[in-house]
Structures are given as structure tokens and as C-alpha cells.
Amino acid sequence: MNAPRKGTRLSGGSLRFTFDGRALTGQVGDTAASALLAAGVRAMGRSVKYRRLRGVMTAGPEEPNALLTVGTDPSNVPNVPATQVKLTEGMVLRSQNRWPGLRFDLTALLQLGSAFFGAGFYYKTFILPKWRFWEGLIRRLAGLGDAPGRCDLPAPSWEHTHCDVLVAGGGPAGLAAALAAARNGARVVLAEREPVVGGELEFEAAQIEGRSAGEWTCAALGELSRLGARVLTDTTLVGGSTGEMVLHCEPAGMPGAARLIKIRPTSLVVATGAVERLIAFVDNDLPGVMLLGAAERYLARYGVRAGERAVIYANHDRAYLAAARLAAGGIAVVALLDSRAGGAQGPAARAAGATLAAQGTTCLAGHAVLAATGRTRVKGARAAPLGQPSAVVDFACDAVLVSGGWGPVIHASLQEGGTKRFDAAAAAFVSTDAPDGRSTAGSANGAMELGAALKDGVAAPTDDAVAIDEPVDETPAVQAFAGSVVAESDDAPEGFLIKGNQQSMLYHEPGTRYYNQTKAEFWFDSVESAEAAGFSAPPSQKNDDSDSAEEAN
């Protein structure tokens, strides 16, 4: 029996599970992806169109390849990223997009006709005898997981709350922003997508304020707790409108215990990090090709090596430090290929490169990977100098780890009027012209280095987000008018049936189009009371009233 792996998210207990009927064992804290990698499973699915074998590419929710079906029919849950679902005892996992099996898939014969299957070819080809004759077959071939036959999942719970500062993202910048706001007396809510906070501090060897990265993270969490901040893990900012944000909490990466939180912050700090970019080359979807950052996460979090012999292909200095960490974790780094002509530029990267070279790693500047080689998984990498594709160098390896830099996650910053600009230093788009009360920090703002991300986080919370000690009269002005009460629940008080929503300043009468969809912030006893308070009927309701009047005439 193999010795228990060590990782920041693992404990000593073991868990039994199955993958495509094969009995396997993982550890408490594993995700499906980490447990499968630890068991030697590299192929986890097939591509949608040509059924090419695919392995895990990332360590987060952006995973494009390793989508699994969890559970058994009829209550199975399809299309779950293996990188997100937390392993449980007896879990049943199945690969998708294959028939009859993952290793032997007859539909993979579609690859033989790839030259004839251009985008949208079916709209021009399958017209005789008629489209309906072919539709069922094409839909079965083009689908992902099988839809469940029954849903036993409970409805998500709801919570409504408010705060001074909402920080989306619990990495270095997010923690720094939350600390800065809480120290100034603000009521802070920190939402982190992962089950733990810290981001890359899980594997960074940096010192922060005289502490190791891990110690600083623990100290920050302790201080936030003492200052009354609320820290939500497994929670993602998924939307927002008119100053109200929606958080989605889904523990263990599976539906069933989901919670939605509608929160109204005075200030929003977007510290959602950045997504690592792939670099294109032939067969870069073979099992064994993985993002460099994902390989670091699997090693640090779960004690899983992405391969025994790896070729690293990147275009930035951090690749040298990452290679050194992977080598220290037991991965033989065969080669480090830097597409930049000058190679390592910073002193830390040059020092790491020299150490790697002394350990036997081939470090080549101005080189690119042309192709990954192997039929069902990576067996090697073919490289060449930029501008000299004929000067091919072959490396034997079982993993190609790629990093083309990072793309800031700026979706939340672009809501409600935010715009973006291209940052040449980050080689990516960052947000700008954010609405009032909204700021972006850390790598989401193009600050990719740890020191810069921390400074960015400290500066992010706005002055108007700080809590004011003096009592503030928050009584809505509408209470000054007769015939209204503040809504304390979704149930209408007796005699008050008309809903009023202060965000839109619209009222809705029972039986109208949007009555059941509208959240009441005030209840009115009559239309006259609502209009006296400054509320008006929505255009759709006015049209409905006009149509009813015409029908009556």
C-alpha cells in the first residue's frame, strides 16, 4: 500500500471511489482530479467533436477537459469539473463523450473524417432526406454528460445582508484589502471561491511582514475574525445589479447544499486573481499537457506530481522559480524552454535557472515547443529555436507544463459601466473607469508580483466604505407617507398587497406581470399611497391596464 501523500488540503484518512467501474482509493481532502492523478489516471474524457483523449489541464473551475458525471442513474449529476468536486467515500465517477468506453471509443473514428467536418458542416450536409432524420444521432454525438432522470437536490437557501466592504477573492490582494478595511472599522465580508483562502500563498516561499506565506495567511484570518469580518469560503461572486451583489456558495463543488447570498455593500473590491494562459502547439491537448500553475497546486495541495519527467514551456521569469519548486517536490525537470530571446531576466530567476542547470535541466532561451508527442498520453516534447523550426530537439518526458502568462479575471469589474484597457506590462486587459465604490486589486488589476499585489490590496478599499460610529438614520423616506409599511418578509401584511421596490421606484399590483418576481421592500395599501410616495407603475403594467380598458370598451 502506498504511503499517505502530504499536502496542504489533505488529511490521513483514505476514501474509496470508482472511475468508470474501476475501484480506486484517494485521501480525505482530495478532489476527483487529484485522486485520479495520484492513481495514475491521465485520460479523463474525450473532446466534444472528434473524441480526442483529454486529460486534466487546470486545477480550478475553468477546467475544459476533465468533466465527469457524478453518481448513478437516475440521479446522476453531469458535467462536473473533476478539479472542483471534493472526493467522498463511495463516490461514483464516470467519464463522458465516449462509446462504449474511454480507452476504446468507436466514435473516435470521427477523427478520420476531420478534413470534411468544418464548422457548421452539418447544416449543409444533413439535409436529405430531412434534418429530423439525422438530428437525434448528431445530438447524441455532440452532447456532454447524460441528463439526470430525476432531481433529488434541495432548492438553494437564500440570505439577504449588507456590509461596508465586500472583497471578492481571498488571495494575497484580497486578504490585504480586507485587513485594511477592517482595521479602519469597516464591516467586511470576504468571499473566496476555494475552500481555503490564500491563493498562491499555499505554495509561495515568500516572506510577508517577517512571516512565511502560510503563517501570514493564518495571522490575517485570525485578525479578520477578531475585527468581526465575515469570511466565506467555497463562495463566488456571480452577479450584481444596482448595487446589490449575488454570491453563490457551493461546498465540495457539488450541487445540493447551495446557498445564494444577496448582499448590498458600500464598496466592492474585485480581487478575483488571474487565469493562466496556454500556449498553442501541436497536440497540446494530449493527456499530460497541463498548465504550470496547476502542476504547482497539485503538488502543494495534494502531494501529486503531474509527471515524473517534465518539460516546462513558458515566457516569463516565474517559470524558473516554479521549476525549482517542482524539482524540490520530486519532479525531474528535463528542460525549461523560454520563448524570450534573453531568457531569465530578474536576479531570482537567473539564480534559479543556474541551480536547475547544475541539477541537469536543459535551459534554452528563444525556444518553443512545436508539438507534444505520444498517441494516448505525452511521451515527449519536440522543440526548436524560434525562427529555425528545422533545428528540432526532442525531449523524452511524460508531462509538458505550459505557462503563457496570465489573464486578469475582470468580469465583475466590467459590470454596470466598467471598461477595460490593454496593459502592455501585463500583456493583458485590465479594468478601468469602474463605477463609484468599486475597485480592482492584485493580479486582477495586472499586479502579478506578490509585493505589488499586496500594496494594491491595501490601497483598494475606498474611503467612503469605512463604517461611521455615529448612528445613522436609515429609515426609508417612504415611511413618512401614509399607507405603507417596510417589508420584513415575503408575506404581504394584511391590507397591504401592493409591492414597492425602492431600487426601481416601481410598484406592482397583485396579478400583474412581474408581481411574483419582484422583491417587496415596501408594502402599500393602495395605488394612491404608492404614487404619493414617489413610486410609479412599470410600463408593462400600464400597457396591461390600457389593454384591459380597451377590451372593456
Coordinates of C-alpha atoms in Angstrom, one line a residue:
M1 CA 0.0 0.0 0.0
N2 CA 1.4 3.4 -0.9
A3 CA 2.3 5.8 1.9
P4 CA -0.2 8.7 2.5
R5 CA 0.5 11.7 0.5
K6 CA 1.2 15.1 2.2
G7 CA -0.5 18.3 1.1
T8 CA -2.0 21.5 2.5
R9 CA -5.5 20.2 1.9
L10 CA -5.1 16.5 2.8
S11 CA -5.6 14.5 6.0
G12 CA -4.6 11.0 6.7
G13 CA -7.9 9.2 6.1
S14 CA -8.5 7.2 2.9
L15 CA -11.6 7.2 0.7
R16 CA -12.8 4.5 -1.8
F17 CA -14.3 5.5 -5.1
T18 CA -14.8 4.3 -8.6
F19 CA -14.0 5.7 -12.0
D20 CA -15.7 4.0 -15.0
G21 CA -16.2 1.0 -12.8
R22 CA -12.6 0.7 -11.7
A23 CA -12.1 0.7 -7.9
L24 CA -9.6 3.3 -6.7
T25 CA -8.5 4.9 -3.4
G26 CA -8.0 8.6 -2.6
Q27 CA -7.4 10.6 0.6
V28 CA -9.7 12.9 2.6
G29 CA -9.3 16.3 1.1
D30 CA -8.7 15.1 -2.5
T31 CA -10.6 16.4 -5.4
A32 CA -11.6 13.9 -8.1
A33 CA -8.8 15.2 -10.3
S34 CA -6.1 14.9 -7.7
A35 CA -7.2 11.4 -6.6
L36 CA -7.3 10.2 -10.3
L37 CA -3.8 11.7 -11.0
A38 CA -2.5 10.1 -7.8
A39 CA -3.9 6.8 -9.1
G40 CA -2.1 7.1 -12.4
V41 CA -5.1 8.0 -14.4
R42 CA -4.2 10.6 -17.0
A43 CA -7.1 10.3 -19.6
M44 CA -10.3 11.6 -18.0
G45 CA -12.5 12.4 -21.0
R46 CA -12.8 13.0 -24.7
S47 CA -13.3 16.1 -26.8
V48 CA -16.8 17.1 -27.9
K49 CA -16.4 16.9 -31.7
Y50 CA -13.6 14.5 -32.6
R51 CA -13.4 12.5 -29.4
R52 CA -9.7 13.1 -28.8
L53 CA -8.5 11.8 -25.5
R54 CA -8.2 14.6 -23.0
G55 CA -6.6 14.9 -19.5
V56 CA -6.9 17.4 -16.8
M57 CA -5.5 20.8 -17.8
T58 CA -6.1 23.1 -14.8
A59 CA -6.7 23.0 -11.0
G60 CA -9.7 25.2 -10.9
P61 CA -13.3 25.7 -12.2
E62 CA -12.0 26.9 -15.6
E63 CA -11.2 23.2 -16.4
P64 CA -12.2 22.5 -20.1
N65 CA -11.4 18.8 -20.3
A66 CA -12.0 16.7 -17.2
L67 CA -15.7 17.0 -16.9
L68 CA -17.2 14.0 -15.2
T69 CA -20.6 12.5 -14.4
V70 CA -21.0 12.0 -10.6
G71 CA -23.4 9.4 -9.1
T72 CA -25.6 6.8 -10.7
D73 CA -28.8 7.0 -12.8
P74 CA -31.3 8.4 -12.5
S75 CA -29.9 11.0 -10.0
N76 CA -26.5 11.5 -11.7
V77 CA -25.0 14.9 -12.0
P78 CA -23.3 15.5 -15.3
N79 CA -20.6 17.9 -16.5
V80 CA -18.9 18.4 -13.1
P81 CA -15.3 19.7 -13.3
A82 CA -13.1 17.0 -11.7
T83 CA -10.9 19.8 -10.4
Q84 CA -13.7 21.1 -8.2
V85 CA -15.6 18.2 -6.8
K86 CA -14.4 17.0 -3.4
L87 CA -13.9 13.3 -3.1
T88 CA -16.3 11.4 -0.7
E89 CA -16.5 7.8 0.4
G90 CA -18.1 5.6 -2.3
M91 CA -18.3 8.3 -4.9
V92 CA -19.1 7.0 -8.4
L93 CA -17.3 8.9 -11.2
R94 CA -17.8 8.4 -14.9
S95 CA -16.0 9.8 -17.9
Q96 CA -18.1 11.4 -20.7
N97 CA -18.1 11.7 -24.5
R98 CA -17.3 8.1 -25.3
W99 CA -18.9 4.9 -26.5
P100 CA -18.6 2.2 -25.4
G101 CA -15.7 3.2 -23.2
L102 CA -13.0 5.8 -22.6
R103 CA -10.0 3.8 -23.7
F104 CA -11.8 2.1 -26.6
D105 CA -14.2 4.6 -28.2
L106 CA -15.7 3.8 -31.6
T107 CA -16.9 7.4 -32.1
A108 CA -13.2 8.4 -32.1
L109 CA -13.3 7.2 -35.8
L110 CA -14.7 10.7 -36.5
Q111 CA -11.1 11.9 -36.4
L112 CA -10.6 10.1 -39.7
G113 CA -13.0 12.5 -41.4
S114 CA -11.9 15.7 -39.7
A115 CA -10.9 17.2 -43.1
F116 CA -14.6 17.1 -44.1
F117 CA -16.1 18.3 -40.8
G118 CA -15.6 22.0 -40.9
A119 CA -17.5 24.3 -38.5
G120 CA -21.2 24.1 -39.3
F121 CA -20.8 21.3 -41.9
Y122 CA -23.9 19.6 -40.7
Y123 CA -26.2 22.5 -41.7
K124 CA -25.1 21.9 -45.3
T125 CA -24.6 18.1 -45.4
F126 CA -27.5 16.5 -43.4
I127 CA -30.4 18.0 -45.4
L128 CA -31.6 14.8 -47.1
P129 CA -33.9 13.1 -46.7
K130 CA -34.5 15.7 -44.0
W131 CA -32.8 17.2 -41.0
R132 CA -35.0 15.4 -38.5
F133 CA -33.7 12.1 -39.8
W134 CA -30.2 12.9 -38.6
E135 CA -30.9 15.2 -35.6
G136 CA -31.1 12.6 -32.9
L137 CA -27.8 11.0 -33.9
I138 CA -26.0 14.3 -34.1
R139 CA -27.3 15.5 -30.8
R140 CA -26.1 12.2 -29.1
L141 CA -22.7 12.7 -30.6
A142 CA -22.4 16.3 -29.7
G143 CA -23.6 16.2 -26.2
L144 CA -21.7 16.0 -22.9
G145 CA -22.9 14.1 -19.9
D146 CA -26.3 12.3 -19.8
A147 CA -29.0 14.4 -18.3
P148 CA -30.3 13.1 -15.0
G149 CA -33.7 11.3 -15.0
R150 CA -34.6 12.6 -11.6
C151 CA -33.5 15.5 -9.4
D152 CA -33.3 14.9 -5.7
L153 CA -31.5 18.1 -4.9
P154 CA -33.0 20.6 -2.4
A155 CA -33.6 24.1 -3.5
P156 CA -30.8 26.5 -2.6
S157 CA -31.2 28.6 0.5
W158 CA -31.3 32.4 0.4
E159 CA -29.7 35.1 2.6
H160 CA -30.0 38.9 2.5
T161 CA -27.4 41.0 4.1
H162 CA -25.3 44.1 3.8
C163 CA -21.8 45.4 4.6
D164 CA -19.4 48.3 4.1
V165 CA -16.8 46.4 2.1
L166 CA -17.3 43.2 0.0
V167 CA -14.0 41.7 -1.1
A168 CA -14.3 39.1 -3.9
G169 CA -11.3 36.9 -3.7
G170 CA -9.2 35.7 -0.8
G171 CA -5.7 35.7 -2.3
P172 CA -2.9 38.0 -1.1
A173 CA -4.5 41.1 -2.5
G174 CA -8.0 40.2 -1.2
L175 CA -6.7 39.5 2.3
A176 CA -4.7 42.7 2.3
A177 CA -7.8 44.7 1.2
A178 CA -10.0 43.0 3.8
L179 CA -7.4 43.7 6.6
A180 CA -7.1 47.4 5.5
A181 CA -10.8 47.9 5.6
A182 CA -11.4 46.0 8.8
R183 CA -8.6 47.9 10.6
N184 CA -10.4 51.2 9.7
G185 CA -13.6 50.0 11.3
A186 CA -15.5 48.8 8.2
R187 CA -17.8 45.9 8.2
V188 CA -16.1 43.4 5.9
V189 CA -17.3 40.3 4.0
L190 CA -14.6 38.3 2.2
A191 CA -15.8 35.8 -0.4
E192 CA -13.3 33.2 -1.6
R193 CA -14.0 30.7 -4.4
E194 CA -11.7 28.0 -3.0
P195 CA -12.3 26.0 0.3
V196 CA -9.4 27.9 1.9
V197 CA -8.0 31.4 1.5
G198 CA -4.5 32.4 0.5
G199 CA -4.4 31.7 -3.3
E200 CA -0.8 31.2 -4.4
L201 CA 0.4 31.7 -0.8
E202 CA -0.3 27.9 -0.5
F203 CA 2.9 27.2 -2.3
E204 CA 4.9 30.5 -2.4
A205 CA 8.1 30.6 -0.4
A206 CA 7.9 34.4 0.2
Q207 CA 8.1 36.2 3.5
I208 CA 5.4 38.7 4.3
E209 CA 5.8 41.1 7.3
G210 CA 8.5 38.8 8.7
R211 CA 6.4 35.6 8.5
S212 CA 6.2 32.8 6.0
A213 CA 3.4 33.0 3.5
G214 CA 1.4 30.3 5.3
E215 CA 1.9 31.9 8.7
W216 CA 0.9 35.3 7.4
T217 CA -2.3 33.9 5.9
C218 CA -3.2 32.3 9.3
A219 CA -2.5 35.5 11.1
A220 CA -4.6 37.5 8.7
L221 CA -7.5 35.2 9.2
G222 CA -7.2 35.4 12.9
E223 CA -7.1 39.2 12.8
L224 CA -10.1 39.4 10.5
S225 CA -12.0 37.2 12.9
R226 CA -11.1 39.4 15.9
L227 CA -12.2 42.5 13.9
G228 CA -15.6 41.0 13.2
A229 CA -15.1 40.4 9.5
R230 CA -17.0 37.5 7.8
V231 CA -15.0 35.1 5.7
L232 CA -17.0 32.9 3.3
T233 CA -15.2 30.0 1.5
D234 CA -16.5 28.0 -1.4
T235 CA -18.3 31.2 -2.4
T236 CA -18.1 33.0 -5.7
L237 CA -19.4 36.4 -6.8
V238 CA -21.6 35.5 -9.7
G239 CA -23.6 38.7 -10.5
G240 CA -24.8 42.1 -9.4
S241 CA -27.0 44.9 -10.3
T242 CA -27.9 48.4 -9.0
G243 CA -25.5 48.0 -6.1
E244 CA -26.7 44.6 -5.0
M245 CA -24.3 41.6 -5.4
V246 CA -25.1 37.9 -5.6
L247 CA -22.8 35.3 -4.0
H248 CA -23.1 31.6 -4.8
C249 CA -21.9 29.2 -2.2
E250 CA -21.5 25.5 -3.3
P251 CA -19.5 23.5 -0.8
A252 CA -17.5 20.5 -2.1
G253 CA -18.1 21.5 -5.7
M254 CA -21.4 19.7 -6.0
P255 CA -25.0 21.0 -6.0
G256 CA -27.1 20.0 -3.1
A257 CA -26.1 22.3 -0.3
A258 CA -26.0 25.5 -2.4
R259 CA -26.7 28.9 -0.9
L260 CA -27.3 32.3 -2.6
I261 CA -26.5 35.4 -0.7
K262 CA -27.8 38.8 -1.9
I263 CA -25.5 41.4 -0.3
R264 CA -25.5 45.2 -0.6
P265 CA -22.0 46.6 0.0
T266 CA -21.0 50.2 0.1
S267 CA -17.8 49.3 -1.6
L268 CA -16.7 46.3 -3.7
V269 CA -13.1 45.2 -4.1
V270 CA -12.6 42.8 -7.0
A271 CA -9.6 40.7 -6.2
T272 CA -10.5 37.7 -8.3
G273 CA -7.0 36.9 -9.4
A274 CA -5.9 35.8 -12.9
V275 CA -6.2 32.8 -15.1
E276 CA -3.1 31.2 -16.5
R277 CA -2.8 31.1 -20.3
L278 CA -2.0 28.1 -22.5
I279 CA 0.4 28.4 -25.5
A280 CA -0.6 26.8 -28.7
F281 CA 1.4 23.9 -30.2
V282 CA 0.6 20.6 -32.0
D283 CA -1.3 18.1 -29.8
N284 CA -1.4 20.5 -26.8
D285 CA -4.5 18.7 -25.6
L286 CA -2.8 15.3 -25.1
P287 CA -3.2 13.9 -21.5
G288 CA -0.1 15.0 -19.7
V289 CA -0.1 18.6 -21.0
M290 CA -1.0 20.8 -18.1
L291 CA -0.7 24.4 -17.0
L292 CA 2.4 25.1 -14.9
G293 CA 0.4 26.7 -12.1
A294 CA -1.9 23.7 -12.0
A295 CA 1.1 21.3 -11.5
E296 CA 2.3 23.5 -8.6
R297 CA -1.1 23.4 -7.0
Y298 CA -1.5 19.6 -7.3
L299 CA 1.9 19.2 -5.7
A300 CA 1.4 21.6 -2.9
R301 CA -2.2 20.9 -2.1
Y302 CA -2.4 17.1 -2.7
G303 CA 1.2 15.8 -2.9
V304 CA 0.5 14.7 -6.5
R305 CA 3.2 15.0 -9.2
A306 CA 2.0 16.0 -12.6
G307 CA 4.6 13.6 -14.1
E308 CA 7.9 12.0 -13.3
R309 CA 9.8 13.8 -16.1
A310 CA 8.6 17.2 -17.2
V311 CA 9.4 19.8 -19.9
I312 CA 8.4 23.3 -18.9
Y313 CA 7.5 25.8 -21.7
A314 CA 6.9 29.4 -20.6
N315 CA 7.5 33.1 -21.4
H316 CA 8.2 34.7 -18.0
D317 CA 10.6 34.7 -15.1
R318 CA 8.2 33.0 -12.6
A319 CA 8.6 29.7 -14.6
Y320 CA 12.2 29.4 -13.2
L321 CA 11.0 29.6 -9.6
A322 CA 8.1 27.3 -10.3
A323 CA 10.5 24.8 -11.9
A324 CA 12.7 24.9 -8.8
R325 CA 9.7 24.2 -6.5
L326 CA 8.6 21.3 -8.7
A327 CA 12.2 19.9 -8.8
A328 CA 12.3 20.1 -5.0
G329 CA 9.0 18.1 -4.9
G330 CA 10.5 15.2 -6.8
I331 CA 9.7 16.0 -10.4
A332 CA 12.7 15.7 -12.8
V333 CA 12.6 18.9 -14.8
V334 CA 14.2 17.7 -18.1
A335 CA 14.1 21.1 -19.9
L336 CA 12.9 24.6 -19.4
L337 CA 12.1 26.3 -22.7
D338 CA 11.8 30.1 -22.5
S339 CA 10.3 31.7 -25.7
R340 CA 12.0 35.0 -24.8
A341 CA 15.3 35.5 -26.6
G342 CA 17.1 36.8 -23.5
G343 CA 15.8 34.1 -21.1
A344 CA 15.6 34.8 -17.4
Q345 CA 15.8 38.5 -16.6
G346 CA 15.4 39.0 -12.9
P347 CA 18.2 38.0 -10.4
A348 CA 16.0 35.5 -8.6
A349 CA 15.0 33.8 -11.9
R350 CA 18.7 33.8 -13.1
A351 CA 19.7 32.2 -9.8
A352 CA 17.0 29.6 -10.1
G353 CA 18.0 28.9 -13.7
A354 CA 21.6 28.4 -12.7
T355 CA 20.6 25.9 -9.9
L356 CA 18.4 24.0 -12.3
A357 CA 21.2 23.8 -14.9
A358 CA 23.5 22.5 -12.2
Q359 CA 21.0 19.8 -11.5
G360 CA 20.9 18.7 -15.1
T361 CA 18.0 20.7 -16.5
T362 CA 18.4 21.9 -20.1
C363 CA 17.5 25.7 -20.0
L364 CA 17.0 27.1 -23.5
A365 CA 16.1 30.7 -24.3
G366 CA 14.4 31.7 -27.5
H367 CA 12.9 28.2 -28.0
A368 CA 9.4 26.9 -28.4
V369 CA 7.6 23.6 -28.1
L370 CA 6.5 22.6 -31.6
A371 CA 4.5 19.5 -30.6
A372 CA 3.8 17.1 -27.8
T373 CA 4.4 13.5 -28.9
G374 CA 2.6 10.3 -27.9
R375 CA -0.6 8.6 -29.0
T376 CA -2.8 8.4 -25.9
R377 CA -0.6 10.4 -23.5
V378 CA 2.5 12.5 -23.5
K379 CA 5.7 10.6 -24.3
G380 CA 7.9 13.5 -25.3
A381 CA 8.2 17.1 -26.5
R382 CA 9.6 18.4 -29.8
A383 CA 11.2 21.8 -29.6
A384 CA 13.1 24.2 -31.8
P385 CA 14.7 27.7 -31.7
L386 CA 12.3 30.5 -32.8
G387 CA 13.0 31.2 -36.4
Q388 CA 14.7 27.8 -37.0
P389 CA 11.9 25.2 -36.9
S390 CA 14.1 22.7 -38.7
A391 CA 16.6 22.6 -35.8
V392 CA 14.5 20.2 -33.8
V393 CA 15.4 19.0 -30.4
D394 CA 13.4 16.1 -28.8
F395 CA 13.0 15.5 -25.1
A396 CA 11.6 12.3 -23.5
C397 CA 9.0 13.3 -20.8
D398 CA 5.6 12.3 -19.5
A399 CA 4.4 15.9 -18.8
V400 CA 4.6 19.2 -20.7
L401 CA 3.8 22.1 -18.3
V402 CA 2.9 25.3 -20.0
S403 CA 2.5 28.9 -18.9
G404 CA 1.9 31.8 -21.3
G405 CA 1.4 34.4 -18.6
W406 CA -2.0 35.3 -17.0
G407 CA -5.2 37.0 -18.0
P408 CA -6.7 39.1 -15.2
V409 CA -10.3 38.0 -14.2
I410 CA -12.0 41.3 -14.6
H411 CA -15.6 40.2 -15.3
A412 CA -17.0 41.7 -12.1
S413 CA -15.1 44.9 -12.7
L414 CA -16.9 45.4 -16.1
Q415 CA -20.4 45.2 -14.7
E416 CA -22.5 48.3 -14.6
G417 CA -20.4 50.6 -16.7
G418 CA -16.8 49.4 -16.1
T419 CA -14.5 49.4 -19.1
K420 CA -11.2 47.8 -20.0
R421 CA -7.8 48.8 -21.4
F422 CA -4.8 46.9 -22.6
D423 CA -1.9 46.9 -20.1
A424 CA 1.4 46.3 -22.1
A425 CA 3.3 45.4 -18.9
A426 CA 0.9 42.6 -18.0
A427 CA 0.3 41.8 -21.7
A428 CA -3.4 41.6 -20.8
F429 CA -6.6 43.6 -20.5
V430 CA -7.3 45.2 -17.1
S431 CA -10.4 47.1 -16.0
T432 CA -10.6 50.9 -15.8
D433 CA -13.3 53.5 -15.2
A434 CA -15.0 51.4 -12.6
P435 CA -18.3 52.7 -11.1
D436 CA -18.1 54.6 -7.9
G437 CA -17.4 52.4 -4.9
R438 CA -15.8 49.6 -7.0
S439 CA -12.1 48.9 -7.3
T440 CA -9.9 46.2 -8.6
A441 CA -6.8 44.9 -6.8
G442 CA -3.9 42.4 -7.2
S443 CA -3.4 40.2 -10.3
A444 CA -7.0 41.0 -11.4
N445 CA -5.6 44.6 -11.7
G446 CA -2.4 43.5 -13.5
A447 CA -0.2 43.4 -10.4
M448 CA 1.3 40.0 -10.9
E449 CA 4.1 40.2 -8.4
L450 CA 3.4 39.4 -4.8
G451 CA 4.6 42.7 -3.3
A452 CA 2.7 44.7 -5.9
A453 CA -0.4 42.7 -5.3
L454 CA -0.3 43.3 -1.5
K455 CA 0.2 47.0 -2.0
D456 CA -2.6 47.1 -4.5
G457 CA -4.9 45.3 -2.0
V458 CA -4.1 47.7 0.9
A459 CA -4.9 50.7 -1.3
A460 CA -8.2 49.2 -2.8
P461 CA -10.9 49.9 -0.2
T462 CA -12.4 53.4 -0.7
D463 CA -12.7 56.0 2.0
D464 CA -16.5 56.1 1.8
A465 CA -16.6 52.4 2.7
V466 CA -15.4 52.9 6.3
A467 CA -18.1 52.4 8.9
I468 CA -19.2 55.5 10.7
D469 CA -19.5 55.2 14.5
E470 CA -22.3 57.8 14.8
P471 CA -25.8 56.4 14.5
V472 CA -27.2 56.9 11.0
D473 CA -30.9 57.2 10.3
E474 CA -31.5 54.5 7.8
T475 CA -35.3 54.8 7.9
P476 CA -36.6 54.9 4.4
A477 CA -38.2 58.2 3.4
V478 CA -41.3 56.3 2.2
Q479 CA -42.3 55.7 5.8
A480 CA -43.2 59.4 6.0
F481 CA -46.2 58.7 3.8
A482 CA -49.4 57.1 5.0
G483 CA -50.4 53.7 3.8
S484 CA -47.1 51.9 3.6
V485 CA -45.0 49.5 5.8
V486 CA -41.4 48.3 5.4
A487 CA -41.3 44.7 4.1
E488 CA -39.9 42.4 6.7
S489 CA -40.7 39.1 4.8
D490 CA -42.0 37.9 1.5
D491 CA -45.5 37.6 3.0
A492 CA -47.9 40.6 2.5
P493 CA -49.2 42.2 5.7
E494 CA -53.0 42.2 6.0
G495 CA -54.4 45.1 3.9
F496 CA -51.1 45.9 2.3
L497 CA -50.9 43.9 -1.0
I498 CA -49.1 46.3 -3.4
K499 CA -45.3 45.7 -3.7
G500 CA -42.9 48.6 -3.9
N501 CA -39.2 48.2 -4.9
Q502 CA -37.0 51.1 -3.9
Q503 CA -34.2 50.3 -6.3
S504 CA -36.5 50.7 -9.3
M505 CA -39.0 53.0 -7.6
L506 CA -41.8 50.9 -9.2
Y507 CA -44.9 49.4 -7.6
H508 CA -46.6 46.2 -8.7
E509 CA -50.2 45.2 -8.1
P510 CA -51.4 41.6 -7.5
G511 CA -52.0 39.7 -10.7
T512 CA -49.7 41.9 -12.9
R513 CA -46.9 40.5 -15.0
Y514 CA -43.9 41.0 -12.6
Y515 CA -45.7 40.8 -9.3
N516 CA -44.4 37.4 -8.2
Q517 CA -40.9 38.1 -9.5
T518 CA -40.5 41.4 -7.6
K519 CA -38.9 41.5 -4.1
A520 CA -41.0 43.8 -2.0
E521 CA -39.1 46.4 0.0
F522 CA -42.3 48.2 1.0
W523 CA -45.9 47.2 1.0
F524 CA -48.7 49.7 0.1
D525 CA -52.4 49.6 0.9
S526 CA -53.3 51.4 -2.4
V527 CA -52.0 52.7 -5.7
E528 CA -52.6 56.2 -4.4
S529 CA -50.3 55.6 -1.4
A530 CA -47.6 54.2 -3.7
E531 CA -47.7 57.1 -6.1
A532 CA -47.8 59.6 -3.2
A533 CA -44.5 58.1 -2.0
G534 CA -42.9 58.6 -5.4
F535 CA -43.4 55.1 -6.9
S536 CA -44.8 54.6 -10.3
A537 CA -46.3 51.6 -12.3
P538 CA -43.9 49.8 -14.7
P539 CA -44.6 50.4 -18.4
S540 CA -45.7 46.8 -18.8
Q541 CA -48.3 47.2 -16.1
K542 CA -49.5 50.4 -17.7
N543 CA -49.8 48.6 -21.0
D544 CA -51.7 45.8 -19.4
D545 CA -54.1 48.3 -17.8
S546 CA -54.6 50.1 -21.2
D547 CA -55.3 46.8 -22.9
S548 CA -57.8 45.8 -20.2
A549 CA -59.6 49.2 -20.6
E550 CA -59.8 48.8 -24.4
E551 CA -61.2 45.3 -24.0
A552 CA -63.8 46.7 -21.6
N553 CA -64.8 49.3 -24.1

